[in-house]
Coordinates of C-alpha atoms and ligand atoms in Angstrom, one line a residue:
M1 CA -13.9 -5.0 -0.4
S2 CA -11.9 -5.6 2.5
V3 CA -9.7 -3.4 4.9
E4 CA -5.9 -4.2 5.1
V5 CA -4.6 -3.4 8.5
E6 CA -0.9 -3.6 8.7
R7 CA 2.2 -2.6 10.5
K8 CA 5.6 -2.4 9.0
F9 CA 8.8 -3.3 10.8
L10 CA 12.5 -3.4 10.1
F11 CA 14.0 -6.8 10.4
D12 CA 17.4 -8.5 10.9
S13 CA 18.5 -12.2 11.5
D14 CA 17.1 -12.1 15.2
T15 CA 13.7 -11.1 13.9
L16 CA 13.8 -13.8 11.2
K17 CA 14.6 -16.4 14.0
A18 CA 11.8 -15.2 16.0
I19 CA 9.4 -15.4 13.1
E20 CA 10.6 -19.0 12.2
D21 CA 10.0 -20.0 15.9
I22 CA 6.4 -18.9 16.1
G23 CA 5.3 -19.0 12.5
D24 CA 5.3 -21.3 9.4
C25 CA 6.6 -20.2 6.1
V26 CA 3.8 -20.5 3.6
G27 CA 5.7 -19.5 0.3
Q28 CA 7.8 -17.1 -1.5
K29 CA 6.8 -15.2 -4.5
Q30 CA 7.9 -12.3 -6.8
F31 CA 5.8 -9.6 -8.2
H32 CA 6.2 -6.5 -10.3
D33 CA 4.2 -3.4 -9.3
K34 CA 3.6 -0.3 -11.6
Y35 CA 2.0 2.7 -9.8
F36 CA 0.0 5.4 -11.6
D37 CA -1.0 8.9 -10.9
T38 CA -1.9 12.2 -12.7
P39 CA 1.1 14.4 -13.5
D40 CA 0.2 16.8 -10.7
F41 CA -0.3 13.7 -8.2
K42 CA -4.1 14.1 -7.8
L43 CA -4.4 10.5 -6.5
T44 CA -1.4 10.3 -4.2
L45 CA -2.1 13.7 -2.7
R46 CA -5.3 12.1 -1.4
D47 CA -3.4 9.1 -0.1
V48 CA -5.0 6.9 -3.0
W49 CA -2.6 4.4 -4.7
L50 CA -3.5 2.8 -8.0
R51 CA -1.3 0.0 -9.1
R52 CA -1.0 -3.0 -11.4
R53 CA 0.4 -6.2 -9.9
K54 CA 0.5 -9.3 -12.1
Q55 CA -1.8 -8.0 -14.7
S56 CA -4.4 -7.1 -12.1
W57 CA -5.5 -3.6 -11.0
E58 CA -5.6 -2.7 -7.3
L59 CA -6.7 0.5 -5.6
K60 CA -5.7 1.3 -2.0
C61 CA -7.6 4.1 -0.3
P62 CA -7.7 5.4 3.1
I63 CA -10.8 4.5 5.3
D64 CA -10.9 7.7 7.1
P65 CA -11.6 10.5 7.1
V66 CA -14.6 10.0 4.9
N67 CA -13.4 11.6 1.6
G68 CA -9.8 10.4 1.8
A69 CA -8.5 13.9 2.5
V70 CA -5.3 14.1 4.7
E71 CA -5.5 15.9 7.9
P72 CA -2.6 18.2 8.6
G73 CA -0.7 17.2 11.7
R74 CA -2.5 13.9 12.0
E75 CA -0.5 11.6 14.2
K76 CA 0.9 8.7 12.4
S77 CA 0.0 5.5 14.3
L78 CA 2.2 2.4 13.9
C79 CA -0.6 0.7 12.0
T80 CA -2.1 1.7 8.6
Q81 CA -5.5 0.8 7.4
Y82 CA -6.5 0.9 3.7
K83 CA -9.5 -0.3 1.7
E84 CA -8.4 -2.5 -1.1
I85 CA -10.5 -2.4 -4.3
T86 CA -9.7 -5.0 -7.0
N87 CA -12.7 -4.8 -9.2
L88 CA -11.7 -2.7 -12.3
P89 CA -15.1 -0.8 -13.0
E90 CA -15.2 0.2 -9.3
I91 CA -11.4 1.3 -9.3
Y92 CA -12.2 3.4 -12.5
Q93 CA -15.2 5.0 -10.8
R94 CA -13.3 5.8 -7.6
V95 CA -10.3 7.2 -9.5
K96 CA -12.6 9.5 -11.6
E97 CA -14.2 10.7 -8.3
V98 CA -10.9 11.6 -6.9
I99 CA -9.6 13.5 -10.0
K100 CA -12.8 14.9 -11.2
D101 CA -12.1 18.6 -10.4
T102 CA -9.5 18.9 -13.1
C103 CA -10.2 16.0 -15.4
E104 CA -11.4 17.0 -18.9
N105 CA -12.3 13.6 -20.1
C106 CA -14.0 12.3 -17.1
D107 CA -17.4 12.3 -18.8
A108 CA -16.3 10.1 -21.5
D109 CA -18.3 6.9 -21.7
I110 CA -15.6 4.2 -21.4
T111 CA -15.6 0.8 -20.2
P112 CA -12.1 0.0 -18.7
S113 CA -10.5 -3.1 -19.7
D114 CA -7.5 -5.3 -18.4
E115 CA -6.5 -5.8 -21.9
D116 CA -6.6 -2.3 -23.1
D117 CA -4.8 0.6 -21.1
S118 CA -6.6 3.5 -23.1
W119 CA -8.5 4.3 -19.9
L120 CA -5.3 5.4 -18.5
N121 CA -4.7 7.9 -21.3
T122 CA -8.2 9.2 -21.0
L123 CA -7.6 10.1 -17.3
K124 CA -4.1 11.2 -18.0
L125 CA -2.7 8.7 -15.7
C126 CA 1.1 7.8 -16.0
C127 CA 3.3 5.5 -14.2
F128 CA 5.5 7.1 -11.7
A129 CA 7.0 4.1 -9.9
E130 CA 7.9 0.6 -10.9
F131 CA 9.7 -2.2 -9.0
T132 CA 9.8 -5.9 -8.2
T133 CA 9.4 -7.5 -4.8
T134 CA 10.4 -10.8 -3.5
R135 CA 8.2 -11.8 -0.7
R136 CA 8.3 -14.6 1.9
S137 CA 5.1 -15.1 3.8
F138 CA 4.5 -16.7 7.2
T139 CA 1.4 -17.5 9.1
L140 CA 1.5 -17.7 12.9
K141 CA 0.9 -20.6 15.3
G142 CA -1.9 -19.6 17.7
E143 CA -2.7 -16.2 15.8
D144 CA -5.6 -16.7 13.5
G145 CA -5.8 -14.4 10.5
V146 CA -2.3 -12.8 11.1
K147 CA 0.2 -12.9 8.2
I148 CA 3.7 -11.8 8.1
D149 CA 5.5 -10.8 4.9
L150 CA 9.1 -10.2 4.5
D151 CA 9.7 -8.0 1.4
Q152 CA 12.9 -7.4 -0.6
A153 CA 12.5 -4.8 -3.2
D154 CA 14.9 -4.8 -6.3
F155 CA 16.0 -1.4 -5.5
G156 CA 17.7 -2.4 -2.3
Y157 CA 15.2 -2.0 0.5
H158 CA 13.7 -4.7 2.8
V159 CA 10.8 -4.3 5.2
G160 CA 8.5 -6.7 7.0
E161 CA 4.7 -6.3 7.4
I162 CA 2.4 -7.8 9.9
E163 CA -1.0 -7.8 8.2
V164 CA -4.6 -8.6 9.1
L165 CA -7.4 -8.4 6.4
V166 CA -10.7 -7.3 7.8
P167 CA -14.0 -7.8 5.9
E168 CA -16.0 -4.7 5.2
G169 CA -17.6 -3.6 8.5
G170 CA -15.4 -5.9 10.5
D171 CA -13.6 -5.0 13.7
I172 CA -10.4 -3.0 12.8
Q173 CA -9.6 -2.4 16.6
S174 CA -9.3 -6.1 17.2
A175 CA -7.1 -6.4 14.0
Q176 CA -4.9 -3.8 15.5
E177 CA -4.7 -5.6 18.8
K178 CA -3.8 -8.8 17.1
I179 CA -0.9 -6.9 15.3
R180 CA 0.2 -5.3 18.6
H181 CA 0.4 -8.8 20.2
T182 CA 2.3 -10.1 17.3
A183 CA 4.8 -7.4 17.3
Q184 CA 5.4 -8.0 21.0
R185 CA 5.9 -11.8 20.4
L186 CA 8.4 -10.8 17.9
G187 CA 10.2 -8.4 20.2
L188 CA 9.7 -5.4 18.0
N189 CA 10.2 -2.2 19.9
E190 CA 9.8 0.5 17.1
E191 CA 7.9 3.5 18.4
R192 CA 7.5 5.3 15.0
R193 CA 6.0 4.2 11.8
V194 CA 8.6 2.4 9.6
E195 CA 9.0 3.6 6.0
G196 CA 7.4 1.4 3.4
K197 CA 8.8 0.5 0.0
M198 CA 7.0 3.4 -1.8
T199 CA 8.3 5.9 0.7
V200 CA 11.9 4.9 0.1
Y201 CA 11.3 4.7 -3.7
L202 CA 9.9 8.2 -4.0
K203 CA 12.6 9.7 -1.7
R204 CA 15.3 8.2 -4.0
Y205 CA 13.8 8.4 -7.6
R206 CA 10.9 10.9 -7.5
P207 CA 12.2 13.5 -4.9
E208 CA 9.8 16.2 -6.2
Q209 CA 6.7 13.9 -5.5
Y210 CA 8.2 12.8 -2.3
A211 CA 8.7 16.4 -1.0
I212 CA 5.0 17.4 -2.1
L213 CA 3.5 14.4 -0.3
L214 CA 5.5 14.9 2.7
S215 CA 4.4 18.6 3.0
A216 CA 0.9 17.4 2.4
H217 CA 1.3 15.0 5.4
V218 CA 0.6 12.0 3.2
L219 CA 3.9 10.3 3.8
Ligands
V4E301 C1 -0.9 2.5 1.0 C2 0.4 3.1 0.5 C3 0.9 2.5 -0.7 C4 0.5 1.4 -1.5 C5 1.4 0.3 -1.4 O1 1.1 -0.2 0.0 P1 2.0 -1.0 0.7 O2 1.2 -1.8 1.9 O3 3.3 -0.3 1.3 O4 2.8 -2.0 -0.4 P2 2.7 -3.6 -0.3 O5 3.6 -3.9 -1.6 O6 3.2 -4.1 0.9 O7 1.2 -3.9 -0.6 P3 0.5 -5.3 -0.2 O8 1.1 -6.4 -0.8 O9 0.6 -5.4 1.3 O10 -0.9 -5.0 -0.6 S1 2.4 3.4 -1.0 C6 2.2 4.4 0.3 N1 1.0 4.1 0.9 C7 0.7 4.9 2.3 C8 1.5 4.2 3.3 C9 2.1 5.1 4.3 N2 2.0 6.5 4.2 N3 2.9 4.6 5.2 C10 3.2 3.3 5.4 C11 4.0 2.8 6.6 N4 2.7 2.4 4.5 C12 1.9 2.8 3.5

């Protein structure tokens, strides 16, 4: 399991030029994401994001506070940090743990499988968001472990991310420092957290869920 520390940013042709000046494009790819939750938003209300990307399952969970609860009024820093879990049996256990209070079938003896989606029905998980992203990725000269992604979502929103992956137990503060330094090199001057693709998607296409997550201080 690793922790993804990242800062999103808005970009224009000047930012792109700055990235090309100090970085190398390492490829472009396209992927389709489907996000899942219970009908009463049990996962996303705990800031837990379950998705399938390219036939693989991924779970993003907050690293603090301990149980993933969202503190009201928590100050939003420019960087986010989430644990990334990609092992399906582990994802299944974590999801069950988060929804257990209201889950009627959580005791069922099920082995989740990549080929068979029946575990989603058992846990009453439905798709609430689906979109395709085209991503260009860059590495930076003289900045080890820092990646920059420029994302274009098919619903008409583009956003950049400066990202550092930290192995479990690794130094998150030094990752934040690398990100801050990179942002400075790119001349970014945002003082507030920039909206990610999901925030914009929910606002446009799932306004009820957006309003609930906003008032719960998840977004
Ligand atoms: C963690 C999270 C969500 C899951 C999607 O995360 P994100 O990094 O935005 O997507 P993507 O496609 O760039 O994933 P990657 O390829 O980097 O793994 S959806 C909402 N969140 C929480 C969240 C938040 N509240 N605010 C910001 C700025 N980002 C994420």
